[in-house]
Amino acid sequence: MFDSNVRTLCVVGAQWGDEGKGKLVDVIAERADWVVRYQGGANAGHTVQIGGRAFVLHQIPSGILHPGVRCAIGNGVVLDPDTLFTEIDELVRDGVDVEGRLYVSDRAHLVLPYHKLVDCESAASRAIGTTGRGIGPAYEDKVARRGIRVQDLRHLDRARELVAHGVAHANALLAASGSERRADTESTMEMLERLAPRLLTLAEDVGLAVHRARQAGAAVLLEGAQGSLLDVDHGTYPFVTSSSTTSGGAAIGAGLAPTSIDAVLGVVKAYTTRVGNGPLPTELDEPLGAIVRELGKEFGATTGRPRRCGWYDAVVVRYAARVNGLTGLAVTKLDVLDTLDRVAICTAYECDGDVYDEFPGDLVVLERVVPRYEWLDGWRESTANARRLDDLPSAARRYLDRVRELAGTAIAYVSVGTRRDQIIGLD
Ligand code: IMP
């Protein structure tokens, strides 16, 4: 993926998240010097399978599993300091050397216990089906200029005032939502005073560090979390996360200029999944939905929730290709479809006699659309051992051809299993 023209590559999810970005980032990071997470927070769950062991990373970039690769959490992330250290300690216990190669932007905002409390207690969060990790409330505080940044921990007296302000606001929200639970400043400050020294050793001007690395020729991978259809602007609003998951958000969230991004890889599953509420036009009826869920082990890496499953939706991916400026696609979990007699691709939507080739922004329309399907033969043989395109059954190649044609984007990778080696590179 990296060459003399591509020095900074952004990896985004092109559906509703859980596309397998963790695996792709892990594969590509082998040749990266830096990997930077640019948005989201501990709502993400990036699973990487190495030698029979599954590593689930929530906030730390998946590049950490490659020795020598520097990893950074960018200013656009909302950072939960408590769970960050749990994650670091688990990695160290598993023999991953994190020392001296993990950086946290000093501009990143903190997710504090009261953000999680508000997220878990609010009816609005429940209606959306959030992960309960405090992501929305933390981004709300950021935009309302009430947030607390990593660098505020350098001045704990000032941080106490900011926390008191945040707690008062959270308590007003909790009272208004009818919850009896309350946040308090003292316990939040105790946690911050305990964690601040350790967190500040990781604090860095990440934008500047990565800029300098780029000038010295470094290969930089910008790692997106969630998916394009969960983007706060481009997704199925209000059933979205609270950050800019698309490539435009990568520049802002990593602290780089938009012109510094040379290529954008969109990761898509060979079918579609969604966790949480909101429209999913190609959602499968039972029992097929449950069959695909079992075949694909579609249960959330962060919350364990069963994922809703649907056929591959080319309208969604074409849209994601446009808003992200995708220069390549990675198709994951092709093997999950191996046993099906036939497979469908949604090429357009119909609603009240209108045909939609482009993804509509109107949620009322989206909730009522009927997918127009193109049916293709299944291949009914295992793809798990394919390592080159030619190793795939012809029906699987035809399926991928349609995916490529309908997205208008070349396929750079096809993943056929969870292991690192189960990947076909088409570069
Ligand atoms: P939040 O990000 O916790 O506020 O949740 C908002 C919406 O995004 C919910 O529908 C979540 O299920 C969804 N979401 C958040 N993170 C992920 C993820 O990593 N994968 C898939 N869906 C996610």
GROMACS .gro file of C-alpha atoms and ligand atoms in nm:
model
  450
    1MET     CA    1   0.000   0.000   0.000
    2PHE     CA    2   0.281   0.243   0.079
    3ASP     CA    3   0.507   0.348  -0.206
    4SER     CA    4   0.685   0.663  -0.321
    5ASN     CA    5   0.350   0.830  -0.398
    6VAL     CA    6   0.156   0.707  -0.098
    7ARG     CA    7   0.321   0.810   0.227
    8THR     CA    8   0.005   0.886   0.425
    9LEU     CA    9  -0.280   0.638   0.396
   10CYS     CA   10  -0.615   0.663   0.565
   11VAL     CA   11  -0.816   0.348   0.644
   12VAL     CA   12  -1.190   0.399   0.694
   13GLY     CA   13  -1.490   0.177   0.740
   14ALA     CA   14  -1.725   0.211   0.442
   15GLN     CA   15  -2.038   0.064   0.607
   16TRP     CA   16  -2.171   0.082   0.966
   17GLY     CA   17  -1.852  -0.020   1.144
   18ASP     CA   18  -1.712  -0.364   1.232
   19GLU     CA   19  -1.587  -0.408   0.875
   20GLY     CA   20  -1.258  -0.561   0.987
   21LYS     CA   21  -1.048  -0.244   0.994
   22GLY     CA   22  -0.841  -0.382   1.281
   23LYS     CA   23  -0.716  -0.670   1.069
   24LEU     CA   24  -0.642  -0.447   0.768
   25VAL     CA   25  -0.459  -0.192   0.980
   26ASP     CA   26  -0.261  -0.475   1.136
   27VAL     CA   27  -0.162  -0.609   0.792
   28ILE     CA   28  -0.071  -0.267   0.649
   29ALA     CA   29   0.097  -0.142   0.967
   30GLU     CA   30   0.377  -0.387   0.908
   31ARG     CA   31   0.510  -0.135   0.656
   32ALA     CA   32   0.411   0.182   0.844
   33ASP     CA   33   0.626   0.396   1.068
   34TRP     CA   34   0.334   0.560   1.245
   35VAL     CA   35  -0.030   0.460   1.305
   36VAL     CA   36  -0.264   0.734   1.429
   37ARG     CA   37  -0.622   0.690   1.556
   38TYR     CA   38  -0.813   1.004   1.467
   39GLN     CA   39  -1.164   0.989   1.615
   40GLY     CA   40  -1.401   0.796   1.836
   41GLY     CA   41  -1.280   0.639   2.157
   42ALA     CA   42  -1.343   0.327   2.360
   43ASN     CA   43  -1.664   0.263   2.163
   44ALA     CA   44  -1.443   0.096   1.901
   45GLY     CA   45  -1.335  -0.266   1.922
   46HIS     CA   46  -1.065  -0.358   1.672
   47THR     CA   47  -0.997  -0.729   1.676
   48VAL     CA   48  -0.664  -0.865   1.557
   49GLN     CA   49  -0.599  -1.239   1.553
   50ILE     CA   50  -0.236  -1.342   1.596
   51GLY     CA   51  -0.124  -1.699   1.640
   52GLY     CA   52  -0.454  -1.822   1.782
   53ARG     CA   53  -0.483  -1.523   2.017
   54ALA     CA   54  -0.739  -1.246   1.969
   55PHE     CA   55  -0.633  -0.896   2.069
   56VAL     CA   56  -0.924  -0.653   2.102
   57LEU     CA   57  -0.806  -0.294   2.095
   58HIS     CA   58  -1.044  -0.018   2.193
   59GLN     CA   59  -0.836   0.299   2.197
   60ILE     CA   60  -0.480   0.200   2.113
   61PRO     CA   61  -0.410   0.185   1.737
   62SER     CA   62  -0.389  -0.170   1.600
   63GLY     CA   63  -0.034  -0.091   1.483
   64ILE     CA   64   0.087  -0.146   1.840
   65LEU     CA   65   0.110  -0.519   1.767
   66HIS     CA   66   0.402  -0.454   1.529
   67PRO     CA   67   0.724  -0.389   1.720
   68GLY     CA   68   0.885  -0.060   1.627
   69VAL     CA   69   0.574   0.107   1.484
   70ARG     CA   70   0.492   0.430   1.665
   71CYS     CA   71   0.129   0.469   1.760
   72ALA     CA   72  -0.061   0.783   1.845
   73ILE     CA   73  -0.404   0.874   1.970
   74GLY     CA   74  -0.492   1.195   1.788
   75ASN     CA   75  -0.659   1.514   1.906
   76GLY     CA   76  -0.988   1.402   1.748
   77VAL     CA   77  -1.023   1.103   1.981
   78VAL     CA   78  -1.213   1.128   2.308
   79LEU     CA   79  -0.986   0.942   2.544
   80ASP     CA   80  -1.097   0.738   2.842
   81PRO     CA   81  -0.782   0.749   3.058
   82ASP     CA   82  -0.896   0.477   3.295
   83THR     CA   83  -0.958   0.213   3.030
   84LEU     CA   84  -0.650   0.326   2.834
   85PHE     CA   85  -0.425   0.203   3.112
   86THR     CA   86  -0.620  -0.121   3.147
   87GLU     CA   87  -0.559  -0.174   2.776
   88ILE     CA   88  -0.189  -0.089   2.802
   89ASP     CA   89  -0.143  -0.319   3.103
   90GLU     CA   90  -0.314  -0.607   2.922
   91LEU     CA   91  -0.090  -0.561   2.618
   92VAL     CA   92   0.220  -0.558   2.837
   93ARG     CA   93   0.099  -0.873   3.013
   94ASP     CA   94   0.061  -1.035   2.672
   95GLY     CA   95   0.421  -0.949   2.591
   96VAL     CA   96   0.364  -0.642   2.371
   97ASP     CA   97   0.627  -0.376   2.428
   98VAL     CA   98   0.444  -0.044   2.445
   99GLU     CA   99   0.717   0.157   2.616
  100GLY     CA  100   0.830   0.469   2.431
  101ARG     CA  101   0.612   0.417   2.123
  102LEU     CA  102   0.264   0.519   2.230
  103TYR     CA  103   0.170   0.885   2.225
  104VAL     CA  104  -0.146   1.067   2.322
  105SER     CA  105  -0.232   1.406   2.178
  106ASP     CA  106  -0.221   1.673   2.447
  107ARG     CA  107  -0.524   1.824   2.270
  108ALA     CA  108  -0.739   1.510   2.297
  109HIS     CA  109  -1.048   1.547   2.515
  110LEU     CA  110  -1.108   1.318   2.809
  111VAL     CA  111  -1.402   1.086   2.864
  112LEU     CA  112  -1.469   1.100   3.239
  113PRO     CA  113  -1.696   0.884   3.457
  114TYR     CA  114  -1.976   1.140   3.440
  115HIS     CA  115  -1.982   1.118   3.060
  116LYS     CA  116  -2.035   0.742   3.084
  117LEU     CA  117  -2.302   0.790   3.349
  118VAL     CA  118  -2.496   1.036   3.132
  119ASP     CA  119  -2.459   0.805   2.829
  120CYS     CA  120  -2.591   0.505   3.021
  121GLU     CA  121  -2.877   0.687   3.192
  122SER     CA  122  -3.012   0.893   2.902
  123ALA     CA  123  -3.320   0.787   2.708
  124ALA     CA  124  -3.175   0.948   2.393
  125SER     CA  125  -2.868   0.722   2.409
  126ARG     CA  126  -3.089   0.418   2.461
  127ALA     CA  127  -3.300   0.510   2.158
  128ILE     CA  128  -2.987   0.518   1.942
  129GLY     CA  129  -2.837   0.212   2.109
  130THR     CA  130  -2.504   0.370   2.196
  131THR     CA  131  -2.218   0.168   2.338
  132GLY     CA  132  -2.249   0.347   2.674
  133ARG     CA  133  -1.883   0.447   2.665
  134GLY     CA  134  -1.956   0.819   2.718
  135ILE     CA  135  -1.863   0.912   2.362
  136GLY     CA  136  -2.160   1.140   2.281
  137PRO     CA  137  -2.152   1.333   2.613
  138ALA     CA  138  -1.774   1.385   2.583
  139TYR     CA  139  -1.803   1.522   2.229
  140GLU     CA  140  -2.097   1.738   2.343
  141ASP     CA  141  -1.878   1.889   2.615
  142LYS     CA  142  -1.599   1.943   2.361
  143VAL     CA  143  -1.822   2.134   2.121
  144ALA     CA  144  -1.989   2.325   2.406
  145ARG     CA  145  -1.637   2.431   2.516
  146ARG     CA  146  -1.686   2.261   2.848
  147GLY     CA  147  -1.445   1.974   2.784
  148ILE     CA  148  -1.123   1.875   2.960
  149ARG     CA  149  -0.817   1.806   2.752
  150VAL     CA  150  -0.515   1.591   2.830
  151GLN     CA  151  -0.303   1.903   2.870
  152ASP     CA  152  -0.536   2.041   3.135
  153LEU     CA  153  -0.394   1.774   3.366
  154ARG     CA  154  -0.072   1.975   3.378
  155HIS     CA  155  -0.264   2.223   3.595
  156LEU     CA  156  -0.471   2.019   3.837
  157ASP     CA  157  -0.619   2.322   4.017
  158ARG     CA  158  -0.757   2.447   3.692
  159ALA     CA  159  -0.868   2.094   3.599
  160ARG     CA  160  -1.068   2.080   3.924
  161GLU     CA  161  -1.266   2.389   3.818
  162LEU     CA  162  -1.333   2.239   3.476
  163VAL     CA  163  -1.438   1.907   3.629
  164ALA     CA  164  -1.673   2.083   3.874
  165HIS     CA  165  -1.833   2.262   3.579
  166GLY     CA  166  -1.865   1.937   3.382
  167VAL     CA  167  -2.008   1.750   3.683
  168ALA     CA  168  -2.268   2.024   3.747
  169HIS     CA  169  -2.377   2.003   3.385
  170ALA     CA  170  -2.391   1.622   3.394
  171ASN     CA  171  -2.595   1.626   3.714
  172ALA     CA  172  -2.844   1.867   3.560
  173LEU     CA  173  -2.882   1.627   3.267
  174LEU     CA  174  -2.920   1.328   3.499
  175ALA     CA  175  -3.186   1.507   3.704
  176ALA     CA  176  -3.371   1.612   3.389
  177SER     CA  177  -3.371   1.254   3.260
  178GLY     CA  178  -3.529   1.133   3.585
  179SER     CA  179  -3.219   0.941   3.694
  180GLU     CA  180  -3.141   0.926   4.065
  181ARG     CA  181  -2.771   0.877   4.004
  182ARG     CA  182  -2.527   1.168   4.036
  183ALA     CA  183  -2.167   1.237   3.944
  184ASP     CA  184  -1.925   1.398   4.186
  185THR     CA  185  -1.617   1.613   4.150
  186GLU     CA  186  -1.411   1.454   4.429
  187SER     CA  187  -1.406   1.099   4.295
  188THR     CA  188  -1.338   1.226   3.942
  189MET     CA  189  -1.045   1.435   4.069
  190GLU     CA  190  -0.909   1.144   4.272
  191MET     CA  191  -0.900   0.937   3.954
  192LEU     CA  192  -0.739   1.216   3.754
  193GLU     CA  193  -0.477   1.291   4.020
  194ARG     CA  194  -0.389   0.921   4.022
  195LEU     CA  195  -0.368   0.888   3.644
  196ALA     CA  196  -0.230   1.231   3.545
  197PRO     CA  197   0.143   1.158   3.598
  198ARG     CA  198   0.123   0.841   3.385
  199LEU     CA  199  -0.093   1.002   3.117
  200LEU     CA  200   0.129   1.309   3.091
  201THR     CA  201   0.432   1.091   3.013
  202LEU     CA  202   0.246   0.989   2.694
  203ALA     CA  203   0.126   1.342   2.609
  204GLU     CA  204   0.263   1.484   2.287
  205ASP     CA  205   0.183   1.739   2.019
  206VAL     CA  206   0.084   1.451   1.790
  207GLY     CA  207   0.011   1.668   1.484
  208LEU     CA  208   0.358   1.818   1.501
  209ALA     CA  209   0.532   1.486   1.568
  210VAL     CA  210   0.360   1.319   1.272
  211HIS     CA  211   0.419   1.621   1.049
  212ARG     CA  212   0.793   1.604   1.124
  213ALA     CA  213   0.795   1.229   1.068
  214ARG     CA  214   0.626   1.281   0.730
  215GLN     CA  215   0.884   1.539   0.634
  216ALA     CA  216   1.152   1.283   0.712
  217GLY     CA  217   0.977   1.034   0.476
  218ALA     CA  218   0.780   0.826   0.727
  219ALA     CA  219   0.488   0.608   0.616
  220VAL     CA  220   0.183   0.713   0.817
  221LEU     CA  221  -0.140   0.517   0.854
  222LEU     CA  222  -0.447   0.703   0.979
  223GLU     CA  223  -0.679   0.452   1.147
  224GLY     CA  224  -1.050   0.526   1.145
  225ALA     CA  225  -1.299   0.377   1.387
  226GLN     CA  226  -1.668   0.298   1.334
  227GLY     CA  227  -1.787   0.340   0.974
  228SER     CA  228  -1.885   0.604   0.721
  229LEU     CA  229  -2.257   0.546   0.775
  230LEU     CA  230  -2.204   0.627   1.145
  231ASP     CA  231  -2.039   0.961   1.060
  232VAL     CA  232  -2.214   1.248   1.238
  233ASP     CA  233  -2.256   1.435   0.905
  234HIS     CA  234  -2.268   1.163   0.642
  235GLY     CA  235  -2.428   0.881   0.837
  236THR     CA  236  -2.787   0.786   0.910
  237TYR     CA  237  -2.835   1.078   1.151
  238PRO     CA  238  -2.937   1.071   1.436
  239PHE     CA  239  -2.847   0.699   1.445
  240VAL     CA  240  -2.477   0.778   1.425
  241THR     CA  241  -2.178   0.819   1.649
  242SER     CA  242  -2.068   1.171   1.747
  243SER     CA  243  -1.752   1.207   1.540
  244SER     CA  244  -1.640   1.246   1.178
  245THR     CA  245  -1.547   0.891   1.088
  246THR     CA  246  -1.482   0.968   0.720
  247SER     CA  247  -1.150   1.068   0.568
  248GLY     CA  248  -1.221   1.440   0.611
  249GLY     CA  249  -1.220   1.376   0.984
  250ALA     CA  250  -0.884   1.203   0.958
  251ALA     CA  251  -0.697   1.524   0.879
  252ILE     CA  252  -0.866   1.716   1.159
  253GLY     CA  253  -0.846   1.436   1.412
  254ALA     CA  254  -0.481   1.350   1.349
  255GLY     CA  255  -0.378   1.717   1.336
  256LEU     CA  256  -0.259   1.700   0.974
  257ALA     CA  257  -0.346   1.907   0.668
  258PRO     CA  258  -0.610   1.756   0.433
  259THR     CA  259  -0.355   1.771   0.151
  260SER     CA  260  -0.128   1.535   0.340
  261ILE     CA  261  -0.355   1.234   0.281
  262ASP     CA  262  -0.236   1.050  -0.030
  263ALA     CA  263  -0.478   0.756  -0.043
  264VAL     CA  264  -0.790   0.628   0.130
  265LEU     CA  265  -0.866   0.259   0.171
  266GLY     CA  266  -1.230   0.173   0.242
  267VAL     CA  267  -1.291  -0.149   0.431
  268VAL     CA  268  -1.617  -0.332   0.354
  269LYS     CA  269  -1.755  -0.664   0.462
  270ALA     CA  270  -1.874  -0.894   0.182
  271TYR     CA  271  -2.217  -0.840   0.340
  272THR     CA  272  -2.348  -0.570   0.573
  273THR     CA  273  -2.388  -0.546   0.950
  274ARG     CA  274  -2.504  -0.286   1.192
  275VAL     CA  275  -2.509  -0.280   1.571
  276GLY     CA  276  -2.748  -0.048   1.747
  277ASN     CA  277  -3.063   0.107   1.607
  278GLY     CA  278  -3.131   0.290   1.280
  279PRO     CA  279  -3.198   0.203   0.917
  280LEU     CA  280  -3.035  -0.099   0.756
  281PRO     CA  281  -3.210  -0.130   0.417
  282THR     CA  282  -3.077  -0.477   0.330
  283GLU     CA  283  -3.141  -0.634   0.671
  284LEU     CA  284  -3.202  -1.009   0.640
  285ASP     CA  285  -3.517  -1.176   0.762
  286GLU     CA  286  -3.487  -1.468   0.998
  287PRO     CA  287  -3.369  -1.739   0.983
  288LEU     CA  288  -3.108  -1.620   0.727
  289GLY     CA  289  -3.009  -1.325   0.948
  290ALA     CA  290  -2.929  -1.560   1.236
  291ILE     CA  291  -2.743  -1.799   1.003
  292VAL     CA  292  -2.515  -1.522   0.873
  293ARG     CA  293  -2.471  -1.388   1.230
  294GLU     CA  294  -2.348  -1.729   1.344
  295LEU     CA  295  -2.132  -1.788   1.036
  296GLY     CA  296  -1.971  -1.445   1.071
  297LYS     CA  297  -1.961  -1.450   1.454
  298GLU     CA  298  -2.136  -1.117   1.441
  299PHE     CA  299  -2.137  -1.015   1.804
  300GLY     CA  300  -1.996  -0.678   1.914
  301ALA     CA  301  -1.629  -0.669   2.019
  302THR     CA  302  -1.706  -0.390   2.269
  303THR     CA  303  -2.054  -0.466   2.398
  304GLY     CA  304  -2.114  -0.828   2.292
  305ARG     CA  305  -2.442  -0.724   2.130
  306PRO     CA  306  -2.564  -0.936   1.835
  307ARG     CA  307  -2.512  -0.746   1.511
  308ARG     CA  308  -2.794  -0.706   1.260
  309CYS     CA  309  -2.695  -0.865   0.929
  310GLY     CA  310  -2.786  -0.776   0.571
  311TRP     CA  311  -2.687  -0.837   0.211
  312TYR     CA  312  -2.406  -0.631   0.060
  313ASP     CA  313  -2.539  -0.284  -0.015
  314ALA     CA  314  -2.367  -0.127  -0.315
  315VAL     CA  315  -2.562   0.199  -0.272
  316VAL     CA  316  -2.400   0.243   0.069
  317VAL     CA  317  -2.051   0.161  -0.053
  318ARG     CA  318  -2.077   0.384  -0.360
  319TYR     CA  319  -2.179   0.666  -0.129
  320ALA     CA  320  -1.891   0.591   0.107
  321ALA     CA  321  -1.654   0.584  -0.192
  322ARG     CA  322  -1.767   0.936  -0.283
  323VAL     CA  323  -1.762   1.102   0.058
  324ASN     CA  324  -1.428   0.948   0.151
  325GLY     CA  325  -1.261   0.975  -0.189
  326LEU     CA  326  -1.177   0.605  -0.171
  327THR     CA  327  -0.877   0.503  -0.378
  328GLY     CA  328  -0.914   0.134  -0.295
  329LEU     CA  329  -1.140  -0.120  -0.129
  330ALA     CA  330  -1.062  -0.403   0.109
  331VAL     CA  331  -1.334  -0.669   0.109
  332THR     CA  332  -1.338  -0.872   0.429
  333LYS     CA  333  -1.510  -1.191   0.550
  334LEU     CA  334  -1.570  -1.326   0.201
  335ASP     CA  335  -1.540  -1.674   0.356
  336VAL     CA  336  -1.855  -1.615   0.562
  337LEU     CA  337  -2.060  -1.647   0.241
  338ASP     CA  338  -1.888  -1.972   0.136
  339THR     CA  339  -2.180  -2.204   0.217
  340LEU     CA  340  -2.467  -1.999   0.071
  341ASP     CA  341  -2.643  -2.124  -0.244
  342ARG     CA  342  -2.689  -1.772  -0.379
  343VAL     CA  343  -2.592  -1.423  -0.272
  344ALA     CA  344  -2.750  -1.084  -0.332
  345ILE     CA  345  -2.614  -0.737  -0.391
  346CYS     CA  346  -2.839  -0.434  -0.348
  347THR     CA  347  -2.792  -0.202  -0.647
  348ALA     CA  348  -3.062   0.060  -0.578
  349TYR     CA  349  -3.354   0.139  -0.350
  350GLU     CA  350  -3.720   0.188  -0.437
  351CYS     CA  351  -3.966   0.396  -0.240
  352ASP     CA  352  -4.314   0.513  -0.344
  353GLY     CA  353  -4.237   0.454  -0.712
  354ASP     CA  354  -3.906   0.644  -0.699
  355VAL     CA  355  -3.573   0.473  -0.762
  356TYR     CA  356  -3.272   0.581  -0.554
  357ASP     CA  357  -2.928   0.508  -0.702
  358GLU     CA  358  -2.769   0.746  -0.453
  359PHE     CA  359  -2.792   0.706  -0.076
  360PRO     CA  360  -3.076   0.930   0.047
  361GLY     CA  361  -3.025   1.163   0.343
  362ASP     CA  362  -3.391   1.153   0.444
  363LEU     CA  363  -3.434   0.907   0.728
  364VAL     CA  364  -3.808   0.873   0.666
  365VAL     CA  365  -3.732   0.755   0.311
  366LEU     CA  366  -3.446   0.533   0.428
  367GLU     CA  367  -3.664   0.354   0.678
  368ARG     CA  368  -3.915   0.267   0.405
  369VAL     CA  369  -3.696   0.186   0.105
  370VAL     CA  370  -3.713  -0.157  -0.057
  371PRO     CA  371  -3.379  -0.281  -0.188
  372ARG     CA  372  -3.347  -0.377  -0.553
  373TYR     CA  373  -3.135  -0.693  -0.559
  374GLU     CA  374  -2.910  -0.854  -0.813
  375TRP     CA  375  -2.876  -1.228  -0.740
  376LEU     CA  376  -2.553  -1.414  -0.804
  377ASP     CA  377  -2.461  -1.780  -0.769
  378GLY     CA  378  -2.292  -1.883  -0.449
  379TRP     CA  379  -1.961  -2.068  -0.474
  380ARG     CA  380  -2.025  -2.336  -0.209
  381GLU     CA  381  -1.661  -2.411  -0.143
  382SER     CA  382  -1.417  -2.287   0.114
  383THR     CA  383  -1.217  -1.974   0.031
  384ALA     CA  384  -1.022  -1.984   0.359
  385ASN     CA  385  -0.701  -2.107   0.196
  386ALA     CA  386  -0.704  -1.872  -0.103
  387ARG     CA  387  -0.396  -1.651  -0.112
  388ARG     CA  388  -0.422  -1.523  -0.470
  389LEU     CA  389  -0.723  -1.407  -0.668
  390ASP     CA  390  -0.686  -1.711  -0.895
  391ASP     CA  391  -0.731  -1.941  -0.595
  392LEU     CA  392  -1.090  -1.818  -0.553
  393PRO     CA  393  -1.383  -2.005  -0.713
  394SER     CA  394  -1.505  -1.830  -1.030
  395ALA     CA  395  -1.842  -1.742  -0.869
  396ALA     CA  396  -1.660  -1.565  -0.584
  397ARG     CA  397  -1.451  -1.372  -0.837
  398ARG     CA  398  -1.769  -1.270  -1.019
  399TYR     CA  399  -1.912  -1.147  -0.691
  400LEU     CA  400  -1.601  -0.937  -0.627
  401ASP     CA  401  -1.614  -0.803  -0.984
  402ARG     CA  402  -1.966  -0.673  -0.920
  403VAL     CA  403  -1.857  -0.520  -0.589
  404ARG     CA  404  -1.574  -0.338  -0.768
  405GLU     CA  405  -1.790  -0.225  -1.064
  406LEU     CA  406  -2.071  -0.096  -0.845
  407ALA     CA  407  -1.834   0.090  -0.610
  408GLY     CA  408  -1.631   0.232  -0.898
  409THR     CA  409  -1.323   0.154  -0.690
  410ALA     CA  410  -1.051  -0.107  -0.735
  411ILE     CA  411  -1.018  -0.386  -0.480
  412ALA     CA  412  -0.681  -0.384  -0.308
  413TYR     CA  413  -0.737  -0.666  -0.056
  414VAL     CA  414  -0.971  -0.957   0.000
  415SER     CA  415  -0.974  -1.113   0.347
  416VAL     CA  416  -1.084  -1.478   0.380
  417GLY     CA  417  -1.045  -1.543   0.751
  418THR     CA  418  -0.944  -1.391   1.080
  419ARG     CA  419  -0.575  -1.486   1.072
  420ARG     CA  420  -0.310  -1.245   0.949
  421ASP     CA  421  -0.212  -1.472   0.660
  422GLN     CA  422  -0.571  -1.515   0.537
  423ILE     CA  423  -0.555  -1.224   0.298
  424ILE     CA  424  -0.523  -1.174  -0.076
  425GLY     CA  425  -0.334  -0.861  -0.184
  426LEU     CA  426  -0.429  -0.732  -0.532
  427ASP     CA  427  -0.188  -0.438  -0.542
  428IMP     P1  428  -2.172   0.567   2.043
  428IMP     O1  429  -2.057   0.581   1.951
  428IMP     O2  430  -2.141   0.480   2.163
  428IMP     O3  431  -2.231   0.700   2.082
  428IMP     O4  432  -2.290   0.490   1.966
  428IMP     C1  433  -2.359   0.547   1.857
  428IMP     C2  434  -2.391   0.443   1.751
  428IMP     O5  435  -2.271   0.399   1.690
  428IMP     C3  436  -2.459   0.316   1.806
  428IMP     O6  437  -2.549   0.268   1.709
  428IMP     C4  438  -2.343   0.219   1.822
  428IMP     O7  439  -2.385   0.084   1.816
  428IMP     C5  440  -2.259   0.257   1.700
  428IMP     N1  441  -2.116   0.227   1.720
  428IMP     C6  442  -2.026   0.293   1.796
  428IMP     N2  443  -1.907   0.237   1.788
  428IMP     C7  444  -1.918   0.133   1.705
  428IMP     C8  445  -1.824   0.037   1.652
  428IMP     O8  446  -1.705   0.039   1.682
  428IMP     N3  447  -1.876  -0.053   1.565
  428IMP     C9  448  -2.006  -0.053   1.527
  428IMP     N4  449  -2.096   0.034   1.571
  428IMP    C10  450  -2.053   0.127   1.660
   0.00000   0.00000   0.00000
